[in-house]
């Protein structure tokens, strides 16, 4: 590859990383707002239940529908920061080459998982939007926005998983295993 092409590819990768970071950050903010709304609704529900003996209608149903969107909107940033749960009991004893191979396999599995999840989530979201799907509870409310948020979050997580897969596959073992001999 010529130096100009390598520089262009590096610039494209940096741009993709910045876009991915921005999308993950916006989705994390949206997740925080959804969680804040769930907490506020729960607080109002409890206060109304104890003070006037009239709990907020459908508060539990709304929270149940919104929680998956909140979790998956935050998933991209969790992957980006590598804050997900990692079981490394065996990996700590691997040599650097085996650690790299296991990192690539784990990143590939993560990517496949989120890609399949995002694909299914988009099918559900599109169907929900086309039907203007609503929950029938004490109060009727639309659930398609929650399904759309879930699909967006799963898609952002898919791109973050792809970014991690590229890093795992393209980086040298010395960048992946700090302070270990090869």
GROMACS .gro file of C-alpha atoms in nm:
model
  182
    1UNK     CA    1   0.000   0.000   0.000
    2UNK     CA    2   0.137   0.343  -0.090
    3UNK     CA    3   0.191   0.601   0.185
    4UNK     CA    4  -0.090   0.818   0.043
    5UNK     CA    5  -0.337   0.528   0.049
    6UNK     CA    6  -0.226   0.430   0.400
    7UNK     CA    7  -0.275   0.788   0.517
    8UNK     CA    8  -0.619   0.800   0.352
    9UNK     CA    9  -0.719   0.473   0.515
   10UNK     CA   10  -0.594   0.595   0.853
   11UNK     CA   11  -0.791   0.919   0.813
   12UNK     CA   12  -1.103   0.721   0.722
   13UNK     CA   13  -1.058   0.499   1.028
   14UNK     CA   14  -1.014   0.805   1.252
   15UNK     CA   15  -1.330   0.960   1.107
   16UNK     CA   16  -1.523   0.636   1.161
   17UNK     CA   17  -1.395   0.625   1.519
   18UNK     CA   18  -1.509   0.983   1.585
   19UNK     CA   19  -1.852   0.915   1.435
   20UNK     CA   20  -1.881   0.596   1.639
   21UNK     CA   21  -1.781   0.783   1.955
   22UNK     CA   22  -2.037   1.056   1.885
   23UNK     CA   23  -2.316   0.804   1.820
   24UNK     CA   24  -2.229   0.607   2.133
   25UNK     CA   25  -2.220   0.926   2.339
   26UNK     CA   26  -2.557   1.048   2.210
   27UNK     CA   27  -2.710   0.705   2.270
   28UNK     CA   28  -2.565   0.698   2.622
   29UNK     CA   29  -2.724   1.036   2.690
   30UNK     CA   30  -3.057   0.908   2.558
   31UNK     CA   31  -3.022   0.602   2.779
   32UNK     CA   32  -2.964   0.824   3.079
   33UNK     CA   33  -3.277   1.024   2.998
   34UNK     CA   34  -3.483   0.706   2.965
   35UNK     CA   35  -3.354   0.580   3.300
   36UNK     CA   36  -3.423   0.919   3.457
   37UNK     CA   37  -3.779   0.905   3.324
   38UNK     CA   38  -3.824   0.552   3.462
   39UNK     CA   39  -3.695   0.659   3.804
   40UNK     CA   40  -3.911   0.974   3.808
   41UNK     CA   41  -4.217   0.776   3.709
   42UNK     CA   42  -4.144   0.521   3.980
   43UNK     CA   43  -4.102   0.795   4.239
   44UNK     CA   44  -4.429   0.961   4.140
   45UNK     CA   45  -4.598   0.622   4.147
   46UNK     CA   46  -4.478   0.550   4.501
   47UNK     CA   47  -4.559   0.900   4.630
   48UNK     CA   48  -4.909   0.893   4.478
   49UNK     CA   49  -4.967   0.544   4.610
   50UNK     CA   50  -4.880   0.637   4.967
   51UNK     CA   51  -5.023   0.988   4.983
   52UNK     CA   52  -5.350   0.967   4.790
   53UNK     CA   53  -5.380   0.589   4.759
   54UNK     CA   54  -5.386   0.621   4.380
   55UNK     CA   55  -5.069   0.487   4.213
   56UNK     CA   56  -4.966   0.615   3.872
   57UNK     CA   57  -5.156   0.408   3.615
   58UNK     CA   58  -4.934   0.184   3.398
   59UNK     CA   59  -4.608   0.303   3.557
   60UNK     CA   60  -4.476  -0.051   3.582
   61UNK     CA   61  -4.581  -0.131   3.224
   62UNK     CA   62  -4.405   0.177   3.086
   63UNK     CA   63  -4.090   0.092   3.283
   64UNK     CA   64  -4.093  -0.267   3.157
   65UNK     CA   65  -4.118  -0.149   2.796
   66UNK     CA   66  -3.855   0.126   2.830
   67UNK     CA   67  -3.587  -0.067   3.018
   68UNK     CA   68  -3.454  -0.273   2.722
   69UNK     CA   69  -3.413   0.045   2.517
   70UNK     CA   70  -3.225   0.209   2.805
   71UNK     CA   71  -2.991  -0.087   2.842
   72UNK     CA   72  -2.911  -0.125   2.473
   73UNK     CA   73  -2.874   0.247   2.410
   74UNK     CA   74  -2.589   0.234   2.662
   75UNK     CA   75  -2.437  -0.088   2.523
   76UNK     CA   76  -2.227   0.085   2.257
   77UNK     CA   77  -2.043   0.296   2.513
   78UNK     CA   78  -2.002  -0.006   2.738
   79UNK     CA   79  -1.828  -0.190   2.454
   80UNK     CA   80  -1.624   0.115   2.356
   81UNK     CA   81  -1.490   0.154   2.707
   82UNK     CA   82  -1.449  -0.221   2.745
   83UNK     CA   83  -1.663  -0.204   3.056
   84UNK     CA   84  -1.843  -0.527   2.979
   85UNK     CA   85  -1.800  -0.833   3.195
   86UNK     CA   86  -1.490  -1.031   3.105
   87UNK     CA   87  -1.403  -1.370   3.248
   88UNK     CA   88  -1.028  -1.390   3.219
   89UNK     CA   89  -0.942  -1.675   3.453
   90UNK     CA   90  -0.776  -1.871   3.174
   91UNK     CA   91  -0.664  -1.581   2.955
   92UNK     CA   92  -0.430  -1.449   3.223
   93UNK     CA   93  -0.219  -1.760   3.173
   94UNK     CA   94  -0.206  -1.741   2.790
   95UNK     CA   95   0.098  -1.626   2.600
   96UNK     CA   96   0.051  -1.308   2.396
   97UNK     CA   97  -0.025  -1.486   2.066
   98UNK     CA   98  -0.296  -1.700   2.224
   99UNK     CA   99  -0.432  -1.390   2.401
  100UNK     CA  100  -0.457  -1.215   2.066
  101UNK     CA  101  -0.635  -1.511   1.908
  102UNK     CA  102  -0.879  -1.533   2.197
  103UNK     CA  103  -0.937  -1.155   2.176
  104UNK     CA  104  -1.018  -1.185   1.805
  105UNK     CA  105  -1.254  -1.479   1.865
  106UNK     CA  106  -1.427  -1.294   2.150
  107UNK     CA  107  -1.461  -0.978   1.940
  108UNK     CA  108  -1.597  -1.180   1.648
  109UNK     CA  109  -1.852  -1.350   1.874
  110UNK     CA  110  -1.956  -1.014   2.018
  111UNK     CA  111  -1.996  -0.868   1.670
  112UNK     CA  112  -2.204  -1.163   1.546
  113UNK     CA  113  -2.423  -1.151   1.857
  114UNK     CA  114  -2.497  -0.779   1.826
  115UNK     CA  115  -2.540  -0.798   1.448
  116UNK     CA  116  -2.804  -1.071   1.482
  117UNK     CA  117  -2.968  -0.885   1.769
  118UNK     CA  118  -2.975  -0.558   1.574
  119UNK     CA  119  -3.120  -0.731   1.269
  120UNK     CA  120  -3.404  -0.882   1.470
  121UNK     CA  121  -3.458  -0.556   1.660
  122UNK     CA  122  -3.499  -0.362   1.336
  123UNK     CA  123  -3.756  -0.614   1.210
  124UNK     CA  124  -3.952  -0.573   1.534
  125UNK     CA  125  -3.920  -0.193   1.531
  126UNK     CA  126  -4.032  -0.156   1.170
  127UNK     CA  127  -4.332  -0.383   1.230
  128UNK     CA  128  -4.416  -0.195   1.550
  129UNK     CA  129  -4.396   0.144   1.379
  130UNK     CA  130  -4.608   0.030   1.084
  131UNK     CA  131  -4.876  -0.095   1.323
  132UNK     CA  132  -4.843   0.207   1.556
  133UNK     CA  133  -4.816  -0.059   1.826
  134UNK     CA  134  -4.957   0.041   2.161
  135UNK     CA  135  -4.961  -0.130   2.498
  136UNK     CA  136  -5.300  -0.203   2.640
  137UNK     CA  137  -5.266  -0.144   3.013
  138UNK     CA  138  -5.438   0.081   3.265
  139UNK     CA  139  -5.337   0.359   3.025
  140UNK     CA  140  -5.277   0.295   2.656
  141UNK     CA  141  -4.933   0.415   2.541
  142UNK     CA  142  -4.718   0.367   2.229
  143UNK     CA  143  -4.440   0.113   2.257
  144UNK     CA  144  -4.288   0.158   1.913
  145UNK     CA  145  -4.051   0.434   2.036
  146UNK     CA  146  -3.903   0.191   2.287
  147UNK     CA  147  -3.855  -0.073   2.018
  148UNK     CA  148  -3.694   0.187   1.793
  149UNK     CA  149  -3.458   0.288   2.074
  150UNK     CA  150  -3.370  -0.077   2.131
  151UNK     CA  151  -3.291  -0.121   1.759
  152UNK     CA  152  -3.080   0.194   1.745
  153UNK     CA  153  -2.888   0.091   2.055
  154UNK     CA  154  -2.825  -0.259   1.923
  155UNK     CA  155  -2.704  -0.112   1.592
  156UNK     CA  156  -2.461   0.125   1.765
  157UNK     CA  157  -2.335  -0.165   1.976
  158UNK     CA  158  -2.287  -0.366   1.654
  159UNK     CA  159  -2.066  -0.093   1.508
  160UNK     CA  160  -1.869  -0.068   1.833
  161UNK     CA  161  -1.824  -0.447   1.828
  162UNK     CA  162  -1.701  -0.421   1.468
  163UNK     CA  163  -1.456  -0.150   1.574
  164UNK     CA  164  -1.328  -0.375   1.855
  165UNK     CA  165  -1.296  -0.666   1.612
  166UNK     CA  166  -1.088  -0.450   1.377
  167UNK     CA  167  -0.867  -0.339   1.666
  168UNK     CA  168  -0.821  -0.697   1.786
  169UNK     CA  169  -0.746  -0.826   1.438
  170UNK     CA  170  -0.519  -0.545   1.323
  171UNK     CA  171  -0.324  -0.451   1.632
  172UNK     CA  172   0.007  -0.607   1.717
  173UNK     CA  173   0.024  -0.839   2.018
  174UNK     CA  174   0.234  -0.582   2.207
  175UNK     CA  175  -0.057  -0.334   2.196
  176UNK     CA  176  -0.301  -0.588   2.329
  177UNK     CA  177  -0.099  -0.739   2.607
  178UNK     CA  178   0.082  -0.469   2.798
  179UNK     CA  179   0.380  -0.572   3.005
  180UNK     CA  180   0.380  -0.936   2.889
  181UNK     CA  181   0.648  -1.118   2.692
  182UNK     CA  182   0.564  -1.254   2.348
   0.00000   0.00000   0.00000
